[in-house]
PDB file of C-alpha atoms in Angstrom:
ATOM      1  CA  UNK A   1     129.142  27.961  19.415  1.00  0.00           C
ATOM      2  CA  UNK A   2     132.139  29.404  18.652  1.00  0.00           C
ATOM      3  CA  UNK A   3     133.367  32.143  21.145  1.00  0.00           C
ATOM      4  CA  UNK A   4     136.869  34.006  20.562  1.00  0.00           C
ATOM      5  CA  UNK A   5     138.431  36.431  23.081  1.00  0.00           C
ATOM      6  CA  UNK A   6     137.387  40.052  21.113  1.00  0.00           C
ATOM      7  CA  UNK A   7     138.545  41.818  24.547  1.00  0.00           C
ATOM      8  CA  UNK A   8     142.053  41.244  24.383  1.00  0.00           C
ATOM      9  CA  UNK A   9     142.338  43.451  21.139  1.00  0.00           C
ATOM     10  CA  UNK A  10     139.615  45.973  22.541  1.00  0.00           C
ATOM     11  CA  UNK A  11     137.423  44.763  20.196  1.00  0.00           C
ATOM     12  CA  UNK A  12     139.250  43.074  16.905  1.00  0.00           C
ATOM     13  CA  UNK A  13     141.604  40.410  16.953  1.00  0.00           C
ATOM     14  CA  UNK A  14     144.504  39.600  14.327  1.00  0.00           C
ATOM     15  CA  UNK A  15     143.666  37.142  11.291  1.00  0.00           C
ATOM     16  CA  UNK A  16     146.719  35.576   9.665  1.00  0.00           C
ATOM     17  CA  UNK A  17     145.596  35.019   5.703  1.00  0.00           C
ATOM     18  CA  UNK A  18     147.097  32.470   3.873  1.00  0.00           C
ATOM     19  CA  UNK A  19     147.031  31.170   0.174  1.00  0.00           C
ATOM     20  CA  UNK A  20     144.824  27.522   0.652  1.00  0.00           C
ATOM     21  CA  UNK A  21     146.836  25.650  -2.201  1.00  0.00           C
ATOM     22  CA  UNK A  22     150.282  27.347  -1.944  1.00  0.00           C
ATOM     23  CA  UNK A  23     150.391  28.156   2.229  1.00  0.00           C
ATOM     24  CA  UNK A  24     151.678  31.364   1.152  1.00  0.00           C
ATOM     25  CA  UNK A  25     150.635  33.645   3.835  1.00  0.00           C
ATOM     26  CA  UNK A  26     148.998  36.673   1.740  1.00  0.00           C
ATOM     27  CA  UNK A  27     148.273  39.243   4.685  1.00  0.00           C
ATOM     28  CA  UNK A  28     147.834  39.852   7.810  1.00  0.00           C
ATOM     29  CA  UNK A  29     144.064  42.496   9.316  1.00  0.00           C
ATOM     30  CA  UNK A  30     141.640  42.590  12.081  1.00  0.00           C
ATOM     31  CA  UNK A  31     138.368  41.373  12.489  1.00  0.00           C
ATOM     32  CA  UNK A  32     135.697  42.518  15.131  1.00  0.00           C
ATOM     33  CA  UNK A  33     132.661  40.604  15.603  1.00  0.00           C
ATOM     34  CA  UNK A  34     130.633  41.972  12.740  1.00  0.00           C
ATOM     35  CA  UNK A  35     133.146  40.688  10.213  1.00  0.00           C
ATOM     36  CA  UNK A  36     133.528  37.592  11.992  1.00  0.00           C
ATOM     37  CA  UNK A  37     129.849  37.146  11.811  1.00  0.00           C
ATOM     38  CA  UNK A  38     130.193  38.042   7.971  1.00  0.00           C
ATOM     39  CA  UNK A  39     132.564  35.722   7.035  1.00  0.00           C
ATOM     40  CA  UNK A  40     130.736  33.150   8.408  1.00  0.00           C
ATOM     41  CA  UNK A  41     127.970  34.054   6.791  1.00  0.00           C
ATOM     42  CA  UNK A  42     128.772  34.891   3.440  1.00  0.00           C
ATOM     43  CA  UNK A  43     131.825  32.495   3.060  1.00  0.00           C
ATOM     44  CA  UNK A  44     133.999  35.292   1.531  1.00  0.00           C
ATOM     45  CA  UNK A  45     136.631  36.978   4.427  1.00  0.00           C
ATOM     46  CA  UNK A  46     135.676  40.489   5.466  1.00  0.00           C
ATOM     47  CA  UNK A  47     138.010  42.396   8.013  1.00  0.00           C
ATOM     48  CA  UNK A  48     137.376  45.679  10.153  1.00  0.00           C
ATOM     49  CA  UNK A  49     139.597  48.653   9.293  1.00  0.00           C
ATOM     50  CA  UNK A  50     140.833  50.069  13.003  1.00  0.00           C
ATOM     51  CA  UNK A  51     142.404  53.371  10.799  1.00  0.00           C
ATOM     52  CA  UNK A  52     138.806  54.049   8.872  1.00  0.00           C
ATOM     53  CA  UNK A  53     136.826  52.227  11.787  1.00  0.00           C
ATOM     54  CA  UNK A  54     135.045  50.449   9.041  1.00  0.00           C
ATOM     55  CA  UNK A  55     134.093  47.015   8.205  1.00  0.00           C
ATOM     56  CA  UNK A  56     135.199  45.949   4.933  1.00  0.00           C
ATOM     57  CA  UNK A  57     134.641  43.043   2.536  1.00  0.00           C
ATOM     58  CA  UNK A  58     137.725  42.160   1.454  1.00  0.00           C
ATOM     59  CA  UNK A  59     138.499  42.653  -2.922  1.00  0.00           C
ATOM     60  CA  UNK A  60     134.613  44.664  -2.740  1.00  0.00           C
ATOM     61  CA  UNK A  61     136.188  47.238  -5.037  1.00  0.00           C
ATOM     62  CA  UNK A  62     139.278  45.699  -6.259  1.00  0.00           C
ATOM     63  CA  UNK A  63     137.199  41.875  -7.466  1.00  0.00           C
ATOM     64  CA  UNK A  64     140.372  40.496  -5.661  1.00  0.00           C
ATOM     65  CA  UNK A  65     137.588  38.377  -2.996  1.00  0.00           C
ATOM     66  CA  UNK A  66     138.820  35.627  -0.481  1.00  0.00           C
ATOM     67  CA  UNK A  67     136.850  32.624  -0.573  1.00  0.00           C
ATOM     68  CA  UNK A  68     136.896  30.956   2.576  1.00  0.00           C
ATOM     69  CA  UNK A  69     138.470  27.544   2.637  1.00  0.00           C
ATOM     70  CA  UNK A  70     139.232  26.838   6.263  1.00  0.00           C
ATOM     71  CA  UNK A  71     139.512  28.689   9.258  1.00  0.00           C
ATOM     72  CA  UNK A  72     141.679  27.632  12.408  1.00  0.00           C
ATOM     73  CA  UNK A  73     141.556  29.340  15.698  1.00  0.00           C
ATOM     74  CA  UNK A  74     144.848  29.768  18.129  1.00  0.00           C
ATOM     75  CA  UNK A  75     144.738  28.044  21.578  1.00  0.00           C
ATOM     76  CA  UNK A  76     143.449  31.080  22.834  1.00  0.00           C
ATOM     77  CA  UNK A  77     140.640  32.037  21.021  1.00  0.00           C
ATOM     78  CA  UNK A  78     142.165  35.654  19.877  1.00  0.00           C
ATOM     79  CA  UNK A  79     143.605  35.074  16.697  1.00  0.00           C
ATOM     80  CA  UNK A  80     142.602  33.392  13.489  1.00  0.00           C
ATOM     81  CA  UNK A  81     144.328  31.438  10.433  1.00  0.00           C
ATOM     82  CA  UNK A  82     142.240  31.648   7.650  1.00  0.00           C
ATOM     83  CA  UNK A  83     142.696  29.556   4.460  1.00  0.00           C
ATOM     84  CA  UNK A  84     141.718  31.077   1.221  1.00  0.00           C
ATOM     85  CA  UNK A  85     140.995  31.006  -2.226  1.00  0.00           C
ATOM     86  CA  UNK A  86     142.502  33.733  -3.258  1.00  0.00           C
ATOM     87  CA  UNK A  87     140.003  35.224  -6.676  1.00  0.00           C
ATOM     88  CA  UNK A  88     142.415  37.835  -8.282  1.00  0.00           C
ATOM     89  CA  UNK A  89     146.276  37.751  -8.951  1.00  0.00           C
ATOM     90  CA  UNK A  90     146.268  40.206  -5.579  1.00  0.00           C
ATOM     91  CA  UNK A  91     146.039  39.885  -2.342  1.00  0.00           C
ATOM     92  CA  UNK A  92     147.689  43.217  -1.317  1.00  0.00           C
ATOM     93  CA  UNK A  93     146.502  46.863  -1.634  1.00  0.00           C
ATOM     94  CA  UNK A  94     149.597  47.905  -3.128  1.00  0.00           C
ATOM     95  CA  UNK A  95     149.806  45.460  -6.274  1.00  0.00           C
ATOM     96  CA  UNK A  96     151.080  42.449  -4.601  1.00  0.00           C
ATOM     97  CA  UNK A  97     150.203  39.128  -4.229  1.00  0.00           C
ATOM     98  CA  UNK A  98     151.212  39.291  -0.924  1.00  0.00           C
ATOM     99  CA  UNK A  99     151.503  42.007   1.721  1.00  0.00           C
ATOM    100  CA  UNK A 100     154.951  40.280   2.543  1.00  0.00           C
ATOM    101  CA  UNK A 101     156.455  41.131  -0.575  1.00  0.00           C
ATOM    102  CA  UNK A 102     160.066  42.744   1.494  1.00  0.00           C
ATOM    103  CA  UNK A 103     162.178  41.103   2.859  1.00  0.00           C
ATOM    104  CA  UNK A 104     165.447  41.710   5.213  1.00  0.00           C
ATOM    105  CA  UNK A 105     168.997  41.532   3.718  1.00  0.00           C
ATOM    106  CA  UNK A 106     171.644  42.963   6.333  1.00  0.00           C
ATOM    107  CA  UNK A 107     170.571  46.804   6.867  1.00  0.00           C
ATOM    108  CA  UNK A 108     168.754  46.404   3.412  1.00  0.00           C
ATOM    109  CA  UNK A 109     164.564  45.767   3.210  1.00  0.00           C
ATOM    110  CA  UNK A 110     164.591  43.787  -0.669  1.00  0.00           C
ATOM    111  CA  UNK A 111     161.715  43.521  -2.690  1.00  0.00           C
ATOM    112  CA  UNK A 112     161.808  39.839  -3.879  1.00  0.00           C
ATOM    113  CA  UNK A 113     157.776  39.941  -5.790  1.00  0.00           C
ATOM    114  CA  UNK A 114     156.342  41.347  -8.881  1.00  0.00           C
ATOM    115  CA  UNK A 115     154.698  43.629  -8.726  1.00  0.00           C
ATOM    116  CA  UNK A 116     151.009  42.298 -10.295  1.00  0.00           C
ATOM    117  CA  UNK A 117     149.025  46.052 -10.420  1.00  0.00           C
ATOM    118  CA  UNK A 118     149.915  49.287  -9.667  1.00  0.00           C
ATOM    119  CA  UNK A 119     147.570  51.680  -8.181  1.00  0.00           C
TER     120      UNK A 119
END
């Protein structure tokens, strides 16, 4: 049995998502127990949304899903690396393929992606 530390987090605990061929880390949510439960179950990553207090199958609406691949656990059971198959060109809400499309230059925040969608 698998047991992580939900308590920590009040609840959820951080989930590191990262591209299974590539290692390009795509994003970066929160899972509570139900969508822990539901990615196990269903093989496809679902997260729970602390702003709409929802759980939420990841690419649902979009058809950008996250296959499951792998999934590693941190030394302390409260946060998880999960390896995907990314289905879609888009990982990120906002058009990306990654939420980590910015980067810092100096004082400057550059966006080094294309931009795959636009909302």
């Amino acid at each position: 049995m698998i047991e992580l530390n939900f308590e920590k987090g009040n609840g959820s605990i951080p989930v590191i998502t990262q591209d299974f061929k590539s290692g390009e880390v795509l994003m970066m949510a929160f899972m509570n127990m139900s969508a822990w439960e539901q990615t196990l179950k269903t093989g496809y990553v679902h997260y729970w949304s602390r702003s709409r207090d929802k759980l939420w199958k990841k690419g649902e609406k979009s058809g950008n899903l996250q296959e499951v691949k792998e999934i590693r656990i941190d030394c302390d059971n409260d946060c998880i690396l999960i390896k995907v198959h990314q289905i879609g060109d888009a990982a990120c809400h906002t058009g990306y393929k990654s939420c980590f499309y910015r980067k810092i230059k100096g004082e400057d925040i550059i966006i080094d992606s294309e931009k795959i969608f636009n909302l």
